[in-house]
Amino acid sequence: MAKKGLKRQTTESFTDLQNDVLGQYVASGAIDAKDINAVQDIAVDKFIEFKDHPFYVIDNEEMEELVASIKDNGVLVPVIARPRDGKFELIAGHRRCHAAKKAGIEKIPAIVKDYSDDEATLAMVDSNIQRENILPSEKAFAYRMKKETLSHQGRKAADPDEVGTDTRDKISDTDSGATVDRYIRLTYLNKDLLKLVDEKKLSLLSGVSISYMTKNQQKIVKKTMDDESLSPSAPQAEQMLKLAKAIKDDTKFELEILKLLRKKQAKRSYKMTSKEVSRYFPDDFDDEKIKSTIEELLTKWSKEKGYYKK
């Protein structure tokens, strides 16, 4: 039988979870520390989704686990919302709210604040972007929303110098401005190509290059990829973009990218001697320490550039 209401438990692990998530909300600026003491229970059917919410709420295995947890323990972490036309527009907690409905919960804990539109957008992005396993498309549209909001705020600011290229550097604490721009470019891909990026069948950098093509050229690229069961490497996608700019005839463009896709990518091999490697490390670093440091630095660099593959 579905539960009606909340079953609150305060075990140490649950308290740690609450403190951790609420602490992240405070750190992101979505709420103030004092807001944590202003939690109220609100009927679950009073909540509406944030307009153009870029983060997906999917009925998958993770959702079923969340539903089961909520049936047993209630909603442990309050959602964040603002008053909106007699309802409450969700800022953070879309998945929890959806899971609570599936679990038969009638009321969930919420922190309600009177955000302006700009404040609501920034709080929504900053409170959700910290989630694990965010898809490239989710991050892309979230970054675009945040950039547009920051630019809008900058135009209203007294200091016009606030508006400029440095806006992108304020968007993320983890991704550089250049990486942010790459993600935002993905929002100009058609939905079929963007889905391939999410599915890791098309690399981020390849997607960025293709995003500069016209809608029709993107359709041609996708059709050719499907016909050949091939995906362009980042260098191939760059060459495709050059072809897209130079060739106006669609039939000729399709033939040229077909030839390009069929070209075998050269196999690459790399060797460095221990002497070459050792110049970069202290004498007390053993082989295992050197290897782990190289992997750590390469992972950081490849993620920054958009090359990283799991």
PDB file of C-alpha atoms in Angstrom:
ATOM      1  CA  MET A   1       0.000   0.000   0.000  1.00  0.00           C
ATOM      2  CA  ALA A   2       1.395   3.410  -0.946  1.00  0.00           C
ATOM      3  CA  LYS A   3       2.430   5.634   1.925  1.00  0.00           C
ATOM      4  CA  LYS A   4       0.506   8.840   2.503  1.00  0.00           C
ATOM      5  CA  GLY A   5       2.819  11.482   3.898  1.00  0.00           C
ATOM      6  CA  LEU A   6       6.406  11.472   5.059  1.00  0.00           C
ATOM      7  CA  LYS A   7       8.231   8.960   7.126  1.00  0.00           C
ATOM      8  CA  ARG A   8      11.142  10.899   8.642  1.00  0.00           C
ATOM      9  CA  GLN A   9      14.215   9.104   9.936  1.00  0.00           C
ATOM     10  CA  THR A  10      17.253  10.782  11.425  1.00  0.00           C
ATOM     11  CA  THR A  11      19.971   8.154  11.346  1.00  0.00           C
ATOM     12  CA  GLU A  12      23.514   9.441  11.071  1.00  0.00           C
ATOM     13  CA  SER A  13      23.765   8.439   7.379  1.00  0.00           C
ATOM     14  CA  PHE A  14      20.539  10.259   6.518  1.00  0.00           C
ATOM     15  CA  THR A  15      21.655  13.344   8.444  1.00  0.00           C
ATOM     16  CA  ASP A  16      24.971  13.284   6.590  1.00  0.00           C
ATOM     17  CA  LEU A  17      23.111  13.081   3.270  1.00  0.00           C
ATOM     18  CA  GLN A  18      20.895  16.014   4.187  1.00  0.00           C
ATOM     19  CA  ASN A  19      23.812  18.119   5.375  1.00  0.00           C
ATOM     20  CA  ASP A  20      25.865  17.277   2.294  1.00  0.00           C
ATOM     21  CA  VAL A  21      23.186  18.197  -0.263  1.00  0.00           C
ATOM     22  CA  LEU A  22      21.937  21.250   1.618  1.00  0.00           C
ATOM     23  CA  GLY A  23      25.544  22.342   2.077  1.00  0.00           C
ATOM     24  CA  GLN A  24      26.014  22.149  -1.694  1.00  0.00           C
ATOM     25  CA  TYR A  25      22.899  24.272  -2.189  1.00  0.00           C
ATOM     26  CA  VAL A  26      24.258  26.902   0.206  1.00  0.00           C
ATOM     27  CA  ALA A  27      27.709  26.823  -1.415  1.00  0.00           C
ATOM     28  CA  SER A  28      26.179  27.295  -4.877  1.00  0.00           C
ATOM     29  CA  GLY A  29      24.178  30.300  -3.667  1.00  0.00           C
ATOM     30  CA  ALA A  30      20.829  28.642  -4.376  1.00  0.00           C
ATOM     31  CA  ILE A  31      19.788  29.135  -0.743  1.00  0.00           C
ATOM     32  CA  ASP A  32      21.120  30.836   2.387  1.00  0.00           C
ATOM     33  CA  ALA A  33      22.056  28.942   5.539  1.00  0.00           C
ATOM     34  CA  LYS A  34      19.044  30.415   7.346  1.00  0.00           C
ATOM     35  CA  ASP A  35      16.706  28.937   4.716  1.00  0.00           C
ATOM     36  CA  ILE A  36      17.472  25.432   6.002  1.00  0.00           C
ATOM     37  CA  ASN A  37      15.401  26.223   9.089  1.00  0.00           C
ATOM     38  CA  ALA A  38      12.391  27.330   7.019  1.00  0.00           C
ATOM     39  CA  VAL A  39      11.381  23.968   5.555  1.00  0.00           C
ATOM     40  CA  GLN A  40       7.660  23.409   5.021  1.00  0.00           C
ATOM     41  CA  ASP A  41       5.618  20.435   3.804  1.00  0.00           C
ATOM     42  CA  ILE A  42       3.768  21.107   0.533  1.00  0.00           C
ATOM     43  CA  ALA A  43       1.359  18.923  -1.440  1.00  0.00           C
ATOM     44  CA  VAL A  44       3.257  17.226  -4.245  1.00  0.00           C
ATOM     45  CA  ASP A  45       0.625  18.181  -6.837  1.00  0.00           C
ATOM     46  CA  LYS A  46       1.299  21.861  -6.147  1.00  0.00           C
ATOM     47  CA  PHE A  47       4.709  21.730  -7.846  1.00  0.00           C
ATOM     48  CA  ILE A  48       5.326  22.587 -11.506  1.00  0.00           C
ATOM     49  CA  GLU A  49       8.485  22.086 -13.560  1.00  0.00           C
ATOM     50  CA  PHE A  50      10.925  24.903 -14.160  1.00  0.00           C
ATOM     51  CA  LYS A  51      10.367  26.399 -17.598  1.00  0.00           C
ATOM     52  CA  ASP A  52      12.798  24.925 -20.165  1.00  0.00           C
ATOM     53  CA  HIS A  53      14.383  22.746 -17.479  1.00  0.00           C
ATOM     54  CA  PRO A  54      17.512  21.319 -19.167  1.00  0.00           C
ATOM     55  CA  PHE A  55      17.949  18.301 -16.898  1.00  0.00           C
ATOM     56  CA  TYR A  56      16.093  15.111 -17.789  1.00  0.00           C
ATOM     57  CA  VAL A  57      13.798  13.243 -15.401  1.00  0.00           C
ATOM     58  CA  ILE A  58      13.848   9.660 -16.676  1.00  0.00           C
ATOM     59  CA  ASP A  59      12.033   6.565 -15.445  1.00  0.00           C
ATOM     60  CA  ASN A  60      15.072   4.291 -15.329  1.00  0.00           C
ATOM     61  CA  GLU A  61      16.693   1.967 -12.784  1.00  0.00           C
ATOM     62  CA  GLU A  62      18.074   4.887 -10.769  1.00  0.00           C
ATOM     63  CA  MET A  63      14.592   6.393 -10.560  1.00  0.00           C
ATOM     64  CA  GLU A  64      13.139   3.106  -9.322  1.00  0.00           C
ATOM     65  CA  GLU A  65      15.821   3.001  -6.611  1.00  0.00           C
ATOM     66  CA  LEU A  66      14.896   6.547  -5.600  1.00  0.00           C
ATOM     67  CA  VAL A  67      11.197   5.619  -5.497  1.00  0.00           C
ATOM     68  CA  ALA A  68      11.974   2.624  -3.266  1.00  0.00           C
ATOM     69  CA  SER A  69      14.082   4.794  -0.956  1.00  0.00           C
ATOM     70  CA  ILE A  70      11.320   7.399  -0.673  1.00  0.00           C
ATOM     71  CA  LYS A  71       8.740   4.707   0.101  1.00  0.00           C
ATOM     72  CA  ASP A  72      10.934   3.553   2.983  1.00  0.00           C
ATOM     73  CA  ASN A  73      12.301   6.842   4.280  1.00  0.00           C
ATOM     74  CA  GLY A  74      10.333   9.724   2.799  1.00  0.00           C
ATOM     75  CA  VAL A  75      11.949  12.637   0.962  1.00  0.00           C
ATOM     76  CA  LEU A  76      15.012  13.358   3.076  1.00  0.00           C
ATOM     77  CA  VAL A  77      16.322  16.452   1.300  1.00  0.00           C
ATOM     78  CA  PRO A  78      13.894  19.364   0.770  1.00  0.00           C
ATOM     79  CA  VAL A  79      13.203  20.510  -2.772  1.00  0.00           C
ATOM     80  CA  ILE A  80      13.696  24.194  -3.580  1.00  0.00           C
ATOM     81  CA  ALA A  81      10.894  26.163  -5.227  1.00  0.00           C
ATOM     82  CA  ARG A  82       9.438  29.623  -5.747  1.00  0.00           C
ATOM     83  CA  PRO A  83       5.791  30.781  -5.780  1.00  0.00           C
ATOM     84  CA  ARG A  84       4.399  30.822  -9.325  1.00  0.00           C
ATOM     85  CA  ASP A  85       0.787  31.504 -10.351  1.00  0.00           C
ATOM     86  CA  GLY A  86      -0.719  29.833  -7.297  1.00  0.00           C
ATOM     87  CA  LYS A  87       1.677  26.880  -7.579  1.00  0.00           C
ATOM     88  CA  PHE A  88       5.340  26.304  -6.735  1.00  0.00           C
ATOM     89  CA  GLU A  89       7.906  26.235  -9.549  1.00  0.00           C
ATOM     90  CA  LEU A  90      10.683  23.744  -8.825  1.00  0.00           C
ATOM     91  CA  ILE A  91      14.217  25.114  -8.729  1.00  0.00           C
ATOM     92  CA  ALA A  92      15.907  21.948  -7.454  1.00  0.00           C
ATOM     93  CA  GLY A  93      14.444  18.522  -6.771  1.00  0.00           C
ATOM     94  CA  HIS A  94      12.625  17.584  -9.988  1.00  0.00           C
ATOM     95  CA  ARG A  95      13.675  13.930  -9.641  1.00  0.00           C
ATOM     96  CA  ARG A  96      12.684  13.775  -5.962  1.00  0.00           C
ATOM     97  CA  CYS A  97       9.302  15.311  -6.708  1.00  0.00           C
ATOM     98  CA  HIS A  98       8.673  12.881  -9.576  1.00  0.00           C
ATOM     99  CA  ALA A  99       9.751   9.917  -7.443  1.00  0.00           C
ATOM    100  CA  ALA A 100       7.516  11.058  -4.575  1.00  0.00           C
ATOM    101  CA  LYS A 101       4.514  11.079  -6.919  1.00  0.00           C
ATOM    102  CA  LYS A 102       5.366   7.558  -8.094  1.00  0.00           C
ATOM    103  CA  ALA A 103       5.775   6.467  -4.463  1.00  0.00           C
ATOM    104  CA  GLY A 104       2.334   7.773  -3.521  1.00  0.00           C
ATOM    105  CA  ILE A 105       3.647  10.478  -1.193  1.00  0.00           C
ATOM    106  CA  GLU A 106       1.172  13.334  -0.774  1.00  0.00           C
ATOM    107  CA  LYS A 107       3.470  15.987   0.728  1.00  0.00           C
ATOM    108  CA  ILE A 108       7.196  16.652   0.504  1.00  0.00           C
ATOM    109  CA  PRO A 109       9.507  19.050   2.376  1.00  0.00           C
ATOM    110  CA  ALA A 110      10.361  22.242   0.518  1.00  0.00           C
ATOM    111  CA  ILE A 111      12.303  25.466   0.884  1.00  0.00           C
ATOM    112  CA  VAL A 112      10.331  28.257  -0.800  1.00  0.00           C
ATOM    113  CA  LYS A 113      12.012  31.528  -1.822  1.00  0.00           C
ATOM    114  CA  ASP A 114      10.919  34.554  -3.849  1.00  0.00           C
ATOM    115  CA  TYR A 115      13.494  34.385  -6.651  1.00  0.00           C
ATOM    116  CA  SER A 116      13.502  36.803  -9.573  1.00  0.00           C
ATOM    117  CA  ASP A 117      13.605  35.127 -13.003  1.00  0.00           C
ATOM    118  CA  ASP A 118      17.382  35.607 -13.244  1.00  0.00           C
ATOM    119  CA  GLU A 119      17.970  34.401  -9.684  1.00  0.00           C
ATOM    120  CA  ALA A 120      15.758  31.366 -10.295  1.00  0.00           C
ATOM    121  CA  THR A 121      17.655  30.391 -13.448  1.00  0.00           C
ATOM    122  CA  LEU A 122      21.059  30.707 -11.785  1.00  0.00           C
ATOM    123  CA  ALA A 123      19.900  28.787  -8.709  1.00  0.00           C
ATOM    124  CA  MET A 124      18.343  26.062 -10.887  1.00  0.00           C
ATOM    125  CA  VAL A 125      21.523  25.564 -12.924  1.00  0.00           C
ATOM    126  CA  ASP A 126      23.953  25.777 -10.003  1.00  0.00           C
ATOM    127  CA  SER A 127      21.967  23.397  -7.781  1.00  0.00           C
ATOM    128  CA  ASN A 128      21.543  20.755 -10.508  1.00  0.00           C
ATOM    129  CA  ILE A 129      24.894  20.931 -12.318  1.00  0.00           C
ATOM    130  CA  GLN A 130      26.572  19.249  -9.329  1.00  0.00           C
ATOM    131  CA  ARG A 131      24.703  15.996  -9.963  1.00  0.00           C
ATOM    132  CA  GLU A 132      26.669  12.940 -11.027  1.00  0.00           C
ATOM    133  CA  ASN A 133      26.279  11.447 -14.504  1.00  0.00           C
ATOM    134  CA  ILE A 134      25.107  14.612 -16.245  1.00  0.00           C
ATOM    135  CA  LEU A 135      24.722  14.154 -19.998  1.00  0.00           C
ATOM    136  CA  PRO A 136      26.577  16.493 -22.371  1.00  0.00           C
ATOM    137  CA  SER A 137      23.249  17.818 -23.685  1.00  0.00           C
ATOM    138  CA  GLU A 138      22.071  18.626 -20.150  1.00  0.00           C
ATOM    139  CA  LYS A 139      25.273  20.479 -19.373  1.00  0.00           C
ATOM    140  CA  ALA A 140      25.138  22.236 -22.757  1.00  0.00           C
ATOM    141  CA  PHE A 141      21.678  23.737 -22.315  1.00  0.00           C
ATOM    142  CA  ALA A 142      22.299  24.501 -18.631  1.00  0.00           C
ATOM    143  CA  TYR A 143      25.477  26.421 -19.468  1.00  0.00           C
ATOM    144  CA  ARG A 144      23.697  28.277 -22.254  1.00  0.00           C
ATOM    145  CA  MET A 145      20.871  29.299 -19.922  1.00  0.00           C
ATOM    146  CA  LYS A 146      23.349  30.481 -17.301  1.00  0.00           C
ATOM    147  CA  LYS A 147      25.449  32.393 -19.832  1.00  0.00           C
ATOM    148  CA  GLU A 148      22.393  34.170 -21.244  1.00  0.00           C
ATOM    149  CA  THR A 149      21.240  35.039 -17.727  1.00  0.00           C
ATOM    150  CA  LEU A 150      24.648  36.393 -16.686  1.00  0.00           C
ATOM    151  CA  SER A 151      24.837  38.413 -19.901  1.00  0.00           C
ATOM    152  CA  HIS A 152      21.366  39.787 -19.210  1.00  0.00           C
ATOM    153  CA  GLN A 153      22.406  40.767 -15.697  1.00  0.00           C
ATOM    154  CA  GLY A 154      25.569  42.359 -17.075  1.00  0.00           C
ATOM    155  CA  ARG A 155      23.597  44.498 -19.513  1.00  0.00           C
ATOM    156  CA  LYS A 156      21.533  45.777 -16.594  1.00  0.00           C
ATOM    157  CA  ALA A 157      24.615  46.433 -14.437  1.00  0.00           C
ATOM    158  CA  ALA A 158      26.033  49.912 -14.037  1.00  0.00           C
ATOM    159  CA  ASP A 159      29.462  48.773 -15.182  1.00  0.00           C
ATOM    160  CA  PRO A 160      29.312  47.778 -18.878  1.00  0.00           C
ATOM    161  CA  ASP A 161      32.702  46.100 -18.549  1.00  0.00           C
ATOM    162  CA  GLU A 162      30.910  43.328 -16.640  1.00  0.00           C
ATOM    163  CA  VAL A 163      29.649  42.128 -20.025  1.00  0.00           C
ATOM    164  CA  GLY A 164      32.254  40.432 -22.167  1.00  0.00           C
ATOM    165  CA  THR A 165      34.238  37.292 -22.828  1.00  0.00           C
ATOM    166  CA  ASP A 166      34.877  36.799 -19.112  1.00  0.00           C
ATOM    167  CA  THR A 167      31.183  35.953 -18.623  1.00  0.00           C
ATOM    168  CA  ARG A 168      31.930  32.394 -19.710  1.00  0.00           C
ATOM    169  CA  ASP A 169      34.558  32.078 -16.959  1.00  0.00           C
ATOM    170  CA  LYS A 170      31.861  32.714 -14.338  1.00  0.00           C
ATOM    171  CA  ILE A 171      29.659  29.880 -15.543  1.00  0.00           C
ATOM    172  CA  SER A 172      31.462  26.871 -14.079  1.00  0.00           C
ATOM    173  CA  ASP A 173      33.826  26.131 -11.216  1.00  0.00           C
ATOM    174  CA  THR A 174      34.964  22.890 -12.850  1.00  0.00           C
ATOM    175  CA  ASP A 175      35.068  23.595 -16.602  1.00  0.00           C
ATOM    176  CA  SER A 176      37.180  26.321 -18.187  1.00  0.00           C
ATOM    177  CA  GLY A 177      35.642  29.100 -20.251  1.00  0.00           C
ATOM    178  CA  ALA A 178      36.780  27.365 -23.444  1.00  0.00           C
ATOM    179  CA  THR A 179      35.166  24.091 -22.383  1.00  0.00           C
ATOM    180  CA  VAL A 180      31.965  25.931 -21.454  1.00  0.00           C
ATOM    181  CA  ASP A 181      31.878  27.423 -24.957  1.00  0.00           C
ATOM    182  CA  ARG A 182      32.304  23.966 -26.480  1.00  0.00           C
ATOM    183  CA  TYR A 183      29.370  22.609 -24.519  1.00  0.00           C
ATOM    184  CA  ILE A 184      27.195  25.575 -25.470  1.00  0.00           C
ATOM    185  CA  ARG A 185      27.974  24.946 -29.147  1.00  0.00           C
ATOM    186  CA  LEU A 186      26.314  21.527 -28.779  1.00  0.00           C
ATOM    187  CA  THR A 187      22.952  23.284 -28.379  1.00  0.00           C
ATOM    188  CA  TYR A 188      23.190  24.160 -32.083  1.00  0.00           C
ATOM    189  CA  LEU A 189      23.316  20.493 -33.116  1.00  0.00           C
ATOM    190  CA  ASN A 190      20.127  18.866 -34.324  1.00  0.00           C
ATOM    191  CA  LYS A 191      18.536  16.510 -31.798  1.00  0.00           C
ATOM    192  CA  ASP A 192      19.665  13.337 -33.584  1.00  0.00           C
ATOM    193  CA  LEU A 193      23.330  14.336 -33.570  1.00  0.00           C
ATOM    194  CA  LEU A 194      23.092  15.626 -30.004  1.00  0.00           C
ATOM    195  CA  LYS A 195      21.716  12.258 -28.954  1.00  0.00           C
ATOM    196  CA  LEU A 196      24.797  10.604 -30.472  1.00  0.00           C
ATOM    197  CA  VAL A 197      27.006  12.839 -28.309  1.00  0.00           C
ATOM    198  CA  ASP A 198      25.019  11.780 -25.231  1.00  0.00           C
ATOM    199  CA  GLU A 199      25.426   8.141 -26.256  1.00  0.00           C
ATOM    200  CA  LYS A 200      29.193   8.638 -26.764  1.00  0.00           C
ATOM    201  CA  LYS A 201      28.833   7.671 -30.429  1.00  0.00           C
ATOM    202  CA  LEU A 202      30.012  11.140 -31.479  1.00  0.00           C
ATOM    203  CA  SER A 203      32.761  12.953 -29.604  1.00  0.00           C
ATOM    204  CA  LEU A 204      32.287  16.360 -28.031  1.00  0.00           C
ATOM    205  CA  LEU A 205      34.821  17.989 -30.356  1.00  0.00           C
ATOM    206  CA  SER A 206      33.303  16.374 -33.438  1.00  0.00           C
ATOM    207  CA  GLY A 207      29.904  17.638 -32.335  1.00  0.00           C
ATOM    208  CA  VAL A 208      31.277  21.150 -31.881  1.00  0.00           C
ATOM    209  CA  SER A 209      32.624  21.250 -35.453  1.00  0.00           C
ATOM    210  CA  ILE A 210      29.384  19.908 -36.927  1.00  0.00           C
ATOM    211  CA  SER A 211      27.355  22.430 -34.901  1.00  0.00           C
ATOM    212  CA  TYR A 212      28.652  25.236 -37.132  1.00  0.00           C
ATOM    213  CA  MET A 213      27.053  23.637 -40.204  1.00  0.00           C
ATOM    214  CA  THR A 214      23.602  24.528 -41.517  1.00  0.00           C
ATOM    215  CA  LYS A 215      20.635  22.405 -40.463  1.00  0.00           C
ATOM    216  CA  ASN A 216      20.538  20.741 -43.864  1.00  0.00           C
ATOM    217  CA  GLN A 217      24.265  19.991 -43.816  1.00  0.00           C
ATOM    218  CA  GLN A 218      23.862  18.441 -40.371  1.00  0.00           C
ATOM    219  CA  LYS A 219      21.106  16.199 -41.739  1.00  0.00           C
ATOM    220  CA  ILE A 220      23.417  15.114 -44.556  1.00  0.00           C
ATOM    221  CA  VAL A 221      26.200  14.319 -42.084  1.00  0.00           C
ATOM    222  CA  LYS A 222      23.820  12.268 -39.921  1.00  0.00           C
ATOM    223  CA  LYS A 223      22.442  10.373 -42.938  1.00  0.00           C
ATOM    224  CA  THR A 224      25.947   9.583 -44.183  1.00  0.00           C
ATOM    225  CA  MET A 225      26.980   8.393 -40.722  1.00  0.00           C
ATOM    226  CA  ASP A 226      23.937   6.114 -40.576  1.00  0.00           C
ATOM    227  CA  ASP A 227      24.455   4.763 -44.095  1.00  0.00           C
ATOM    228  CA  GLU A 228      28.113   3.959 -43.456  1.00  0.00           C
ATOM    229  CA  SER A 229      27.818   3.057 -39.752  1.00  0.00           C
ATOM    230  CA  LEU A 230      30.771   5.352 -39.153  1.00  0.00           C
ATOM    231  CA  SER A 231      31.427   8.314 -36.874  1.00  0.00           C
ATOM    232  CA  PRO A 232      33.888  11.100 -37.730  1.00  0.00           C
ATOM    233  CA  SER A 233      36.927  11.670 -35.573  1.00  0.00           C
ATOM    234  CA  ALA A 234      37.580  15.209 -34.345  1.00  0.00           C
ATOM    235  CA  PRO A 235      40.044  15.914 -37.216  1.00  0.00           C
ATOM    236  CA  GLN A 236      37.583  14.484 -39.754  1.00  0.00           C
ATOM    237  CA  ALA A 237      34.784  16.658 -38.363  1.00  0.00           C
ATOM    238  CA  GLU A 238      37.032  19.715 -38.728  1.00  0.00           C
ATOM    239  CA  GLN A 239      37.629  18.775 -42.361  1.00  0.00           C
ATOM    240  CA  MET A 240      33.885  18.313 -42.848  1.00  0.00           C
ATOM    241  CA  LEU A 241      33.304  21.826 -41.570  1.00  0.00           C
ATOM    242  CA  LYS A 242      35.804  23.182 -44.102  1.00  0.00           C
ATOM    243  CA  LEU A 243      33.944  21.295 -46.832  1.00  0.00           C
ATOM    244  CA  ALA A 244      30.626  22.665 -45.559  1.00  0.00           C
ATOM    245  CA  LYS A 245      31.929  26.216 -45.884  1.00  0.00           C
ATOM    246  CA  ALA A 246      33.429  25.646 -49.327  1.00  0.00           C
ATOM    247  CA  ILE A 247      30.767  23.499 -51.030  1.00  0.00           C
ATOM    248  CA  LYS A 248      27.275  24.873 -51.561  1.00  0.00           C
ATOM    249  CA  ASP A 249      25.913  21.961 -53.596  1.00  0.00           C
ATOM    250  CA  ASP A 250      24.363  19.381 -51.244  1.00  0.00           C
ATOM    251  CA  THR A 251      25.006  16.398 -53.515  1.00  0.00           C
ATOM    252  CA  LYS A 252      28.688  17.252 -53.893  1.00  0.00           C
ATOM    253  CA  PHE A 253      28.980  17.908 -50.155  1.00  0.00           C
ATOM    254  CA  GLU A 254      27.514  14.490 -49.391  1.00  0.00           C
ATOM    255  CA  LEU A 255      29.940  12.774 -51.788  1.00  0.00           C
ATOM    256  CA  GLU A 256      32.942  14.555 -50.274  1.00  0.00           C
ATOM    257  CA  ILE A 257      32.088  13.727 -46.667  1.00  0.00           C
ATOM    258  CA  LEU A 258      31.369  10.151 -47.728  1.00  0.00           C
ATOM    259  CA  LYS A 259      34.911   9.886 -49.105  1.00  0.00           C
ATOM    260  CA  LEU A 260      36.243  11.515 -45.963  1.00  0.00           C
ATOM    261  CA  LEU A 261      34.417   9.127 -43.629  1.00  0.00           C
ATOM    262  CA  ARG A 262      35.645   6.093 -45.545  1.00  0.00           C
ATOM    263  CA  LYS A 263      39.267   7.109 -45.125  1.00  0.00           C
ATOM    264  CA  LYS A 264      40.972   4.928 -42.565  1.00  0.00           C
ATOM    265  CA  GLN A 265      42.185   6.813 -39.551  1.00  0.00           C
ATOM    266  CA  ALA A 266      45.899   6.394 -39.093  1.00  0.00           C
ATOM    267  CA  LYS A 267      46.899   4.229 -36.145  1.00  0.00           C
ATOM    268  CA  ARG A 268      48.976   6.063 -33.583  1.00  0.00           C
ATOM    269  CA  SER A 269      51.661   4.751 -31.263  1.00  0.00           C
ATOM    270  CA  TYR A 270      53.776   6.635 -28.771  1.00  0.00           C
ATOM    271  CA  LYS A 271      56.979   5.842 -26.941  1.00  0.00           C
ATOM    272  CA  MET A 272      58.936   7.736 -24.328  1.00  0.00           C
ATOM    273  CA  THR A 273      62.101   6.494 -22.689  1.00  0.00           C
ATOM    274  CA  SER A 274      62.400   6.464 -18.911  1.00  0.00           C
ATOM    275  CA  LYS A 275      65.062   9.158 -19.223  1.00  0.00           C
ATOM    276  CA  GLU A 276      62.634  11.405 -21.114  1.00  0.00           C
ATOM    277  CA  VAL A 277      59.927  10.830 -18.517  1.00  0.00           C
ATOM    278  CA  SER A 278      62.144  11.193 -15.435  1.00  0.00           C
ATOM    279  CA  ARG A 279      63.022  14.821 -16.174  1.00  0.00           C
ATOM    280  CA  TYR A 280      59.494  15.795 -15.122  1.00  0.00           C
ATOM    281  CA  PHE A 281      59.471  14.069 -11.706  1.00  0.00           C
ATOM    282  CA  PRO A 282      61.360  14.171  -8.393  1.00  0.00           C
ATOM    283  CA  ASP A 283      63.923  11.430  -7.750  1.00  0.00           C
ATOM    284  CA  ASP A 284      61.818   9.897  -4.955  1.00  0.00           C
ATOM    285  CA  PHE A 285      58.890   9.109  -7.300  1.00  0.00           C
ATOM    286  CA  ASP A 286      58.714   5.372  -8.036  1.00  0.00           C
ATOM    287  CA  ASP A 287      57.278   3.930 -11.271  1.00  0.00           C
ATOM    288  CA  GLU A 288      53.766   3.547  -9.839  1.00  0.00           C
ATOM    289  CA  LYS A 289      53.706   7.129  -8.576  1.00  0.00           C
ATOM    290  CA  ILE A 290      54.935   8.436 -11.936  1.00  0.00           C
ATOM    291  CA  LYS A 291      52.312   6.405 -13.815  1.00  0.00           C
ATOM    292  CA  SER A 292      49.424   7.552 -11.590  1.00  0.00           C
ATOM    293  CA  THR A 293      50.536  11.191 -11.847  1.00  0.00           C
ATOM    294  CA  ILE A 294      50.733  11.006 -15.650  1.00  0.00           C
ATOM    295  CA  GLU A 295      47.254   9.441 -15.801  1.00  0.00           C
ATOM    296  CA  GLU A 296      45.849  12.100 -13.462  1.00  0.00           C
ATOM    297  CA  LEU A 297      47.332  14.976 -15.481  1.00  0.00           C
ATOM    298  CA  LEU A 298      46.313  13.482 -18.835  1.00  0.00           C
ATOM    299  CA  THR A 299      42.766  12.873 -17.581  1.00  0.00           C
ATOM    300  CA  LYS A 300      42.487  16.478 -16.412  1.00  0.00           C
ATOM    301  CA  TRP A 301      43.909  17.799 -19.708  1.00  0.00           C
ATOM    302  CA  SER A 302      41.767  15.564 -21.943  1.00  0.00           C
ATOM    303  CA  LYS A 303      38.578  16.504 -20.054  1.00  0.00           C
ATOM    304  CA  GLU A 304      39.515  20.159 -20.393  1.00  0.00           C
ATOM    305  CA  LYS A 305      39.954  19.753 -24.153  1.00  0.00           C
ATOM    306  CA  GLY A 306      36.922  17.525 -24.609  1.00  0.00           C
ATOM    307  CA  TYR A 307      38.941  14.477 -25.720  1.00  0.00           C
ATOM    308  CA  TYR A 308      38.321  12.266 -22.677  1.00  0.00           C
ATOM    309  CA  LYS A 309      36.741   8.848 -23.241  1.00  0.00           C
ATOM    310  CA  LYS A 310      35.752   6.541 -20.362  1.00  0.00           C
TER     311      LYS A 310
END
